[in-house]
mmCIF file of C-alpha atoms in Angstrom:
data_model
loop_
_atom_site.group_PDB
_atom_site.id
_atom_site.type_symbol
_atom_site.label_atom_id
_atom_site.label_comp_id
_atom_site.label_asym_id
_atom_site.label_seq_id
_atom_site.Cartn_x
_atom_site.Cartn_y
_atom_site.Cartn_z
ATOM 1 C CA UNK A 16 13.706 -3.909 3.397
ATOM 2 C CA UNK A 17 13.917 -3.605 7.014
ATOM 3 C CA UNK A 18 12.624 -0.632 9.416
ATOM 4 C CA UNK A 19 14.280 1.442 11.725
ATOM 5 C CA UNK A 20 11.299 2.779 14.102
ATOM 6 C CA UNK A 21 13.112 6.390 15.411
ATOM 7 C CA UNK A 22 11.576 10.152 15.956
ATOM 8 C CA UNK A 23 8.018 8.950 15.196
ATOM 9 C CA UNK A 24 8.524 6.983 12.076
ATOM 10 C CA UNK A 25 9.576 4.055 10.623
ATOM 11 C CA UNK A 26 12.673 4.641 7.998
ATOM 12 C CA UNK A 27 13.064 1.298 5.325
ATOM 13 C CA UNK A 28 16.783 0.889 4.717
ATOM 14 C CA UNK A 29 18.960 -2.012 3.439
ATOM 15 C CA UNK A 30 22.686 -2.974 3.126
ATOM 16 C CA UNK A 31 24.764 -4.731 1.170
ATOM 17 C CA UNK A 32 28.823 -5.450 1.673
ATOM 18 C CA UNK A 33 30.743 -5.526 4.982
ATOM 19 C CA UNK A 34 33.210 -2.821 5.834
ATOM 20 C CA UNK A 35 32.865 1.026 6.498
ATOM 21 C CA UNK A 36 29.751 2.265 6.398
ATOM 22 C CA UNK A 37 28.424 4.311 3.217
ATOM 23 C CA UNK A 38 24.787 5.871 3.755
ATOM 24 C CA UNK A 39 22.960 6.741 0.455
ATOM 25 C CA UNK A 40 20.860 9.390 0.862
ATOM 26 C CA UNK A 41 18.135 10.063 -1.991
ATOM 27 C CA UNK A 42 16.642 13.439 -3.639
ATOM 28 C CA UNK A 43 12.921 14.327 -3.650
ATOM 29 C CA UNK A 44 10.296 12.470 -5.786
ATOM 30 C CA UNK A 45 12.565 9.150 -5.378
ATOM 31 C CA UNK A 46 13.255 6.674 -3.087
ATOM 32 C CA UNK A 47 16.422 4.400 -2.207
ATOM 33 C CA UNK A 48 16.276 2.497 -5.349
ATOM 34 C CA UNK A 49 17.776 5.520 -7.288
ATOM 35 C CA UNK A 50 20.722 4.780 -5.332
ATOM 36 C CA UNK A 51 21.031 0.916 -5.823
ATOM 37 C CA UNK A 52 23.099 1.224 -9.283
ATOM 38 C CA UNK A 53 26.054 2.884 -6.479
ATOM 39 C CA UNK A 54 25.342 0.781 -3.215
ATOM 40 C CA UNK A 55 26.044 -2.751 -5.403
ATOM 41 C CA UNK A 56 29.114 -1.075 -6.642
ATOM 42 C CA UNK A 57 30.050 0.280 -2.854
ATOM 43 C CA UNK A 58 29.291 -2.955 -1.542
ATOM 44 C CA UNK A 59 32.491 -4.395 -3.363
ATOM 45 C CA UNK A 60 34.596 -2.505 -1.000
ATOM 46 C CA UNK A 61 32.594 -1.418 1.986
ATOM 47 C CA UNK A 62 29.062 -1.600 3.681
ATOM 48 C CA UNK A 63 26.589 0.353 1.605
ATOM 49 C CA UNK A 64 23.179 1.501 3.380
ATOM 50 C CA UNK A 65 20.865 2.986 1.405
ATOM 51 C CA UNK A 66 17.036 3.957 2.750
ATOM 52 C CA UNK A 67 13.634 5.496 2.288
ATOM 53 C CA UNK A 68 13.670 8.959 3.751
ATOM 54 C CA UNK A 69 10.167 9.681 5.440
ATOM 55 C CA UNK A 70 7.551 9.889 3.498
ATOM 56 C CA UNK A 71 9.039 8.255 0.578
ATOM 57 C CA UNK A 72 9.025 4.723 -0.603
ATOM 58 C CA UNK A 73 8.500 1.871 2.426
ATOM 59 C CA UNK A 74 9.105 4.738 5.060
ATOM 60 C CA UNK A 75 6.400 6.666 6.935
ATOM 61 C CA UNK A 76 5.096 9.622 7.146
ATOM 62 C CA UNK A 77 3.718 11.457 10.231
ATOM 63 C CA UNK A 78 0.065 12.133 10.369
ATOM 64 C CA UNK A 79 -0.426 15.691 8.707
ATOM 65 C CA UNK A 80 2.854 15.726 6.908
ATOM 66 C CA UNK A 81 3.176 19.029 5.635
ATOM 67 C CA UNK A 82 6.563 20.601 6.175
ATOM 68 C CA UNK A 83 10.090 19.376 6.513
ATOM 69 C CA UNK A 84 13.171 20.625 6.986
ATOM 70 C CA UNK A 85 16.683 19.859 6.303
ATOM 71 C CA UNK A 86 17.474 19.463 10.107
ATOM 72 C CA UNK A 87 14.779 17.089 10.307
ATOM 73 C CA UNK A 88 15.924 14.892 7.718
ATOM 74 C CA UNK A 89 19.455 15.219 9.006
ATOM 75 C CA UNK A 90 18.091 13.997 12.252
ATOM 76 C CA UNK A 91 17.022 11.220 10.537
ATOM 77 C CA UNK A 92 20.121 10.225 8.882
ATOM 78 C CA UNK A 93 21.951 10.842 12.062
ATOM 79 C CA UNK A 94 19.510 8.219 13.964
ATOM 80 C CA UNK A 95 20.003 5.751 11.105
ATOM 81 C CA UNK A 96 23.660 6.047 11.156
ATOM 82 C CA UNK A 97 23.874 5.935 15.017
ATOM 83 C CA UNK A 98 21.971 2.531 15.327
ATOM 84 C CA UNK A 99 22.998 0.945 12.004
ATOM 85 C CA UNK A 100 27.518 1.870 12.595
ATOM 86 C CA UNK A 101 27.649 2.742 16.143
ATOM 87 C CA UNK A 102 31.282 1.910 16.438
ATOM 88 C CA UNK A 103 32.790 4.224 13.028
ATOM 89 C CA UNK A 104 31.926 7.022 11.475
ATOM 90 C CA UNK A 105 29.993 6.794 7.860
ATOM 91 C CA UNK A 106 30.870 7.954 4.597
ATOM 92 C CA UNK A 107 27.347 10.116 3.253
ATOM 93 C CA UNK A 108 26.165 10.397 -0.201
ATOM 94 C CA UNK A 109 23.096 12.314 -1.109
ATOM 95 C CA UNK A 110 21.697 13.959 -4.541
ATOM 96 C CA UNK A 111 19.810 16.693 -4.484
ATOM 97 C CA UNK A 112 17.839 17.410 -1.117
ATOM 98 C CA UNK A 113 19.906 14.341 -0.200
ATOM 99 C CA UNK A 114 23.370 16.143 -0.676
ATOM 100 C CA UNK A 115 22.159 19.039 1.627
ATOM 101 C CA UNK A 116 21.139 16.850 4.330
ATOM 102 C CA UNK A 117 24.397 15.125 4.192
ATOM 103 C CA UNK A 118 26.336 18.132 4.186
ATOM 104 C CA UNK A 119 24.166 19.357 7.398
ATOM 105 C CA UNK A 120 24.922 16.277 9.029
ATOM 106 C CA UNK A 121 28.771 17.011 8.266
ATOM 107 C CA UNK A 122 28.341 20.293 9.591
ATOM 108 C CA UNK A 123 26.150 19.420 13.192
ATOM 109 C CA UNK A 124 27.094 16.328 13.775
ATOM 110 C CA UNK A 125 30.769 15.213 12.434
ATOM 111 C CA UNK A 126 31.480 12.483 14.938
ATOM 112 C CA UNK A 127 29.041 10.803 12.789
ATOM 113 C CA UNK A 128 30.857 11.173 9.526
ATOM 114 C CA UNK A 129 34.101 10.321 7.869
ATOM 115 C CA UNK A 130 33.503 11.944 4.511
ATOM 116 C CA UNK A 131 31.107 13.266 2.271
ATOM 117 C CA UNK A 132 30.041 13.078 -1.700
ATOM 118 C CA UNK A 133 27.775 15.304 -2.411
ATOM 119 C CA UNK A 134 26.213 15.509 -5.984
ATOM 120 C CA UNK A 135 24.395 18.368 -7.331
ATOM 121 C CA UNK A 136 23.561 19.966 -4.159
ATOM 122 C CA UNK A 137 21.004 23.037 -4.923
ATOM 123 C CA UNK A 138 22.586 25.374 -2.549
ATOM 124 C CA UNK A 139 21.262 28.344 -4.754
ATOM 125 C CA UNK A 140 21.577 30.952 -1.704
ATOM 126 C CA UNK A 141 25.028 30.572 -2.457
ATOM 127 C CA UNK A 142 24.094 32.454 -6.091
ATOM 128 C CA UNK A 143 22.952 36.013 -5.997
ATOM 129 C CA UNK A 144 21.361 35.123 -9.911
ATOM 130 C CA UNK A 145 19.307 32.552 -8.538
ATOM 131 C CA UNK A 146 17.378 34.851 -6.691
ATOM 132 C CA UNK A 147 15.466 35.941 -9.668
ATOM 133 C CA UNK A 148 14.732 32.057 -11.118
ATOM 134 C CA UNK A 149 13.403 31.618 -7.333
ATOM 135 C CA UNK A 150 11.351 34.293 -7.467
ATOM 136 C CA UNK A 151 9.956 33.080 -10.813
ATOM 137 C CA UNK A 152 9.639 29.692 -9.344
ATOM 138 C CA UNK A 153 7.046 31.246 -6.240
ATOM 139 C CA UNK A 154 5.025 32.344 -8.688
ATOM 140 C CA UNK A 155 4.670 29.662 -10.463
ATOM 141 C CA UNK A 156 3.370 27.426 -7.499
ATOM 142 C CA UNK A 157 0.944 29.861 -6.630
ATOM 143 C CA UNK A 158 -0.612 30.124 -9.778
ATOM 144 C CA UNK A 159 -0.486 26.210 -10.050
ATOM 145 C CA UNK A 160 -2.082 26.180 -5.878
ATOM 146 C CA UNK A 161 -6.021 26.551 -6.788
ATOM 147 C CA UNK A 162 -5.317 23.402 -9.279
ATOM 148 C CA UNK A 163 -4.379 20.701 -6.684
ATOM 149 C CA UNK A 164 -1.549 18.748 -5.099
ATOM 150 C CA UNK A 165 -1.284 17.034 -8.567
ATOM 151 C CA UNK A 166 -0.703 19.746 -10.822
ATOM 152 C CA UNK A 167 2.033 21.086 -8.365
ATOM 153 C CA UNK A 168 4.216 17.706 -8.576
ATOM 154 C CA UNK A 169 3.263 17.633 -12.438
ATOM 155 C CA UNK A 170 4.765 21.593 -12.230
ATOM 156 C CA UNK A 171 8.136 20.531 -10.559
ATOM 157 C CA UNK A 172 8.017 16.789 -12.306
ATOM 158 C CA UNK A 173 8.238 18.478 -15.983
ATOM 159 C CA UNK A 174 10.801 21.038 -15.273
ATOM 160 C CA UNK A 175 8.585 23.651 -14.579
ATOM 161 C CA UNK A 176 10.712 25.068 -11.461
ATOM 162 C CA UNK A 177 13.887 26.402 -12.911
ATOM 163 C CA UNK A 178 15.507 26.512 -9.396
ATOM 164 C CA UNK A 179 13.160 24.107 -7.392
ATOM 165 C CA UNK A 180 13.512 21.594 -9.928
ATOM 166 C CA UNK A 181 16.862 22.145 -11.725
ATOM 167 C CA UNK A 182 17.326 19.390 -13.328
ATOM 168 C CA UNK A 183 14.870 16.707 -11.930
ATOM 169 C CA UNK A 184 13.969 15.961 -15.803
ATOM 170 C CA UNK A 185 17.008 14.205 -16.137
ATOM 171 C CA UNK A 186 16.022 11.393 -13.388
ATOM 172 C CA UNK A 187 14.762 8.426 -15.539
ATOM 173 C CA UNK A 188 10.637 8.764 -15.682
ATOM 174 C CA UNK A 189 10.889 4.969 -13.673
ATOM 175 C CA UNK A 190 12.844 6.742 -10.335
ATOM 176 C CA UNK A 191 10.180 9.397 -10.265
ATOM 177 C CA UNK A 192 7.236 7.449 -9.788
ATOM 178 C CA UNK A 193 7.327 7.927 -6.071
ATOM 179 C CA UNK A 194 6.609 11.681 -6.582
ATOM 180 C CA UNK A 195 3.474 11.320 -8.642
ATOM 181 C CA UNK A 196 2.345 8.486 -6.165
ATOM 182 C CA UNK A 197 3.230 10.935 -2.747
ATOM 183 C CA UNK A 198 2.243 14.372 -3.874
ATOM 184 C CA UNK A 199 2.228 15.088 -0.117
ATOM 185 C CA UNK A 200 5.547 14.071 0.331
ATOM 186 C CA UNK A 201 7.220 16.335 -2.459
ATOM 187 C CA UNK A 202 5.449 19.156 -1.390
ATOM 188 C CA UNK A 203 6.193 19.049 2.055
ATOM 189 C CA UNK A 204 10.183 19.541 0.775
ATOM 190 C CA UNK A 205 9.441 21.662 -1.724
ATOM 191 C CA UNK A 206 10.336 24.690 1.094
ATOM 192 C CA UNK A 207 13.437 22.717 2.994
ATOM 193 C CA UNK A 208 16.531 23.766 1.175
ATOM 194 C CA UNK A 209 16.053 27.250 0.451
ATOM 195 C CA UNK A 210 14.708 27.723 4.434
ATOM 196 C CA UNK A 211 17.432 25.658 4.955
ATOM 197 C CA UNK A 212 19.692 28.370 7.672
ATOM 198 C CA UNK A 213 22.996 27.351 5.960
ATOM 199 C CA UNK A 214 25.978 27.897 8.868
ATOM 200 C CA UNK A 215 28.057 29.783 6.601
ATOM 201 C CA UNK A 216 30.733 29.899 9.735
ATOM 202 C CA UNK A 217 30.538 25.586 10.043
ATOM 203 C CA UNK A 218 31.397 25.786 6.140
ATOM 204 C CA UNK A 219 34.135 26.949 6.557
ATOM 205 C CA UNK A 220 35.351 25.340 9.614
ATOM 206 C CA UNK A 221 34.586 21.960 8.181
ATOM 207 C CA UNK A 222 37.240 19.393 8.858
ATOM 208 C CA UNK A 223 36.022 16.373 7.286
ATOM 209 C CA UNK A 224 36.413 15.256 3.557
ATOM 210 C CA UNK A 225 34.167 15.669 0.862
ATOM 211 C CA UNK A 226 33.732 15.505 -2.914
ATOM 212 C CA UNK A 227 31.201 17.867 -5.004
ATOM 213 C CA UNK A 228 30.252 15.826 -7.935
ATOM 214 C CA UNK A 229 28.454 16.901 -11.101
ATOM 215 C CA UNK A 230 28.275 15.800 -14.356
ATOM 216 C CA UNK A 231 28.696 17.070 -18.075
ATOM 217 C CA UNK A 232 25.265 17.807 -18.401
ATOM 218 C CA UNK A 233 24.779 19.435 -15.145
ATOM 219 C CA UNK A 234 22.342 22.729 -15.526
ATOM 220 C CA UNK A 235 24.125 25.988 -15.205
ATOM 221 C CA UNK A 236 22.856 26.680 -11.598
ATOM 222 C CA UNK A 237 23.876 23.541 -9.993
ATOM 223 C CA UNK A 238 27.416 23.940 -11.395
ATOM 224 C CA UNK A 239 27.617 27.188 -10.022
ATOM 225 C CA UNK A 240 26.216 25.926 -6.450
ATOM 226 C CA UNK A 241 28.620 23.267 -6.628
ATOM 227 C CA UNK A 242 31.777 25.534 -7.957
ATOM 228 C CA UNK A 243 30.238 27.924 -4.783
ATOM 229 C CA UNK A 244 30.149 25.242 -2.259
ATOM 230 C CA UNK A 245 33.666 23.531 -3.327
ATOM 231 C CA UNK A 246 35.111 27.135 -2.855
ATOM 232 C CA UNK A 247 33.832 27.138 1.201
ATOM 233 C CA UNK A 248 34.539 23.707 1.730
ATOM 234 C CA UNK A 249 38.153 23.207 2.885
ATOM 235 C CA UNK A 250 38.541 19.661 3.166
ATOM 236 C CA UNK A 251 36.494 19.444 -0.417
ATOM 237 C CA UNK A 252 37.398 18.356 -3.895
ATOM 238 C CA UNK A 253 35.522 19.275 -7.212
ATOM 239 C CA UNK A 254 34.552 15.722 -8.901
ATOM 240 C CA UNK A 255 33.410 15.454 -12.561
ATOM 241 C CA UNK A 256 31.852 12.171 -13.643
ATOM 242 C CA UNK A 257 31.058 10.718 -16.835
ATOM 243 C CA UNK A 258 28.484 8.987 -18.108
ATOM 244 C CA UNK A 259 25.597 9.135 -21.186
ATOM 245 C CA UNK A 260 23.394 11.767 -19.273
ATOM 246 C CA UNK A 261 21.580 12.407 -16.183
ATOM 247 C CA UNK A 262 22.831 13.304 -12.475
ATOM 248 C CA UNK A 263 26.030 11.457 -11.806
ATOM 249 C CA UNK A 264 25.211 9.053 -9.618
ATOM 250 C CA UNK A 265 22.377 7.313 -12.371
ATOM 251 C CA UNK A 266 24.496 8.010 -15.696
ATOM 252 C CA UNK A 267 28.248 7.219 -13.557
ATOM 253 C CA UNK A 268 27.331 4.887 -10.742
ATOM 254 C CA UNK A 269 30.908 3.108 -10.461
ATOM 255 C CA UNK A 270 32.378 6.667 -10.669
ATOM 256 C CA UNK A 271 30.633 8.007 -7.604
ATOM 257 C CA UNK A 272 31.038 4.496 -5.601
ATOM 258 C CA UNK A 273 34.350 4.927 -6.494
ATOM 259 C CA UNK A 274 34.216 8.475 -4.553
ATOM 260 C CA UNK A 275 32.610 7.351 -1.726
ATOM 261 C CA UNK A 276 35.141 3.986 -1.550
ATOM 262 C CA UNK A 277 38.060 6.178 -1.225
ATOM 263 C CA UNK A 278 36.732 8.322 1.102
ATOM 264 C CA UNK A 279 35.637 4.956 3.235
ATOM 265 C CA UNK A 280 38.968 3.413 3.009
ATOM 266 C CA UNK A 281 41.647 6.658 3.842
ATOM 267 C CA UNK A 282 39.488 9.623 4.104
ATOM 268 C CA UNK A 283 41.586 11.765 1.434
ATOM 269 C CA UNK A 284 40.079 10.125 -1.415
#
């Protein structure tokens, strides 16, 4: 992979295809490679770019890294996309974390984008019943705290974080390696979507395309995210995928390439 050096770190990314840009954008205890199933499909049709987010896979980290935010990986993303498609705007994909920091770089910075898919996003502010499972979820890391990094990351690997960790346990145990080798790294995001300040306003004033994409085995919560965001969204369109099992872009990756290849090529999709 190559390396992007930008805002004091170095972010591994690679492409594949010519055409409009498609960033990939990965969820926590990953790295790009849970995203390569889609980018060889999106490379048919367009130029797929997937990468490491800091602290994750062949990125950096800066010294200390204890605390991200959504901003800051947005930030990220935007610096990527600038340097990598300077002359069109990029089609962004992200699961998980990753959906949230593509939807903030929808929101802040739309000259950058052209569309968005956005699978599973965790927007559980959106939820009044989440706040209980959240609260649940607190307590649970602080009773884990006095055992170590590890048994924190073991805690949200296993499904131990109803809200924190819906449904992380259906990521093959192969795409979550990354999270039991960076403990640092997964709890540094552990805090960055629910302290993410969603711009409930920019939701609503978004103009750009986007697709909210779950699956049939989607837990409860995210649906009702999703369902929540797709309702704000005005330019957005509910997506269901098939596939065997797991989040939709690792059980349908030609269904969610197709999503982000019709966004690329007309921006209705």
């Amino acid at each position: 992979m190559r390396a992007l050096a930008t805002r004091g770190v170095e972010l591994a990314w690679e492409e594949q295809g010519e055409g409009a840009p498609v960033v990939l954008v990965h969820e926590t205890a990953t790295a790009s490679a849970a995203w390569l199933p889609v980018a060889e499909r999106v490379a048919e049709g367009a130029r797929s770019i997937r990468y490491d987010r800091r602290g994750w896979g062949s990125s950096t980290a800066p010294d200390g890294f204890r605390r991200t935010t959504i901003e800051e990986q947005s930030e990220d993303a935007a610096a990527l996309t600038e340097a990598l498609a300077p002359s069109r705007p990029a089609v962004v994909c992200g699961a998980g974390i990753g959906a949230v920091i593509a939807l903030d770089l929808l929101l802040r910075r739309p000259e950058l984008v052209a569309g968005a898919v956005l699978v599973e996003p965790p927007l559980l502010a959106l939820l009044p019943q989440a706040t209980e499972v959240l609260s649940r979820d607190l307590g649970s890391l602080k009773s884990e705290a006095g055992r170590g990094r590890d048994a924190l990351v073991d805690l949200y690997l296993s499904g131990g974080l109803g809200a924190l960790g819906a449904g992380l346990v259906r990521l093959p145990h192969g795409l979550t390696a990354p999270g039991r080798a960076r403990p640092a790294s997964v709890i540094a995001e552990l805090g960055a979507v629910p302290g993410w300040s969603m711009p409930l306003p920019r939701l609503a004033e978004a103009d750009r395309p986007s697709r909210v994409v779950v699956a049939p085995d989607t837990p409860q919560l995210l649906l009702a995210a999703a369902e929540a965001l797709d309702e704000r969204l005005p330019g957005s369109r509910a997506a269901r995928v098939e596939g065997p099992g797991g989040p939709p872009h690792i059980a349908d990756p030609a269904g969610v390439a197709a999503l982000a290849l019709r966004l690329a090529g007309d921006g209705a999709g």
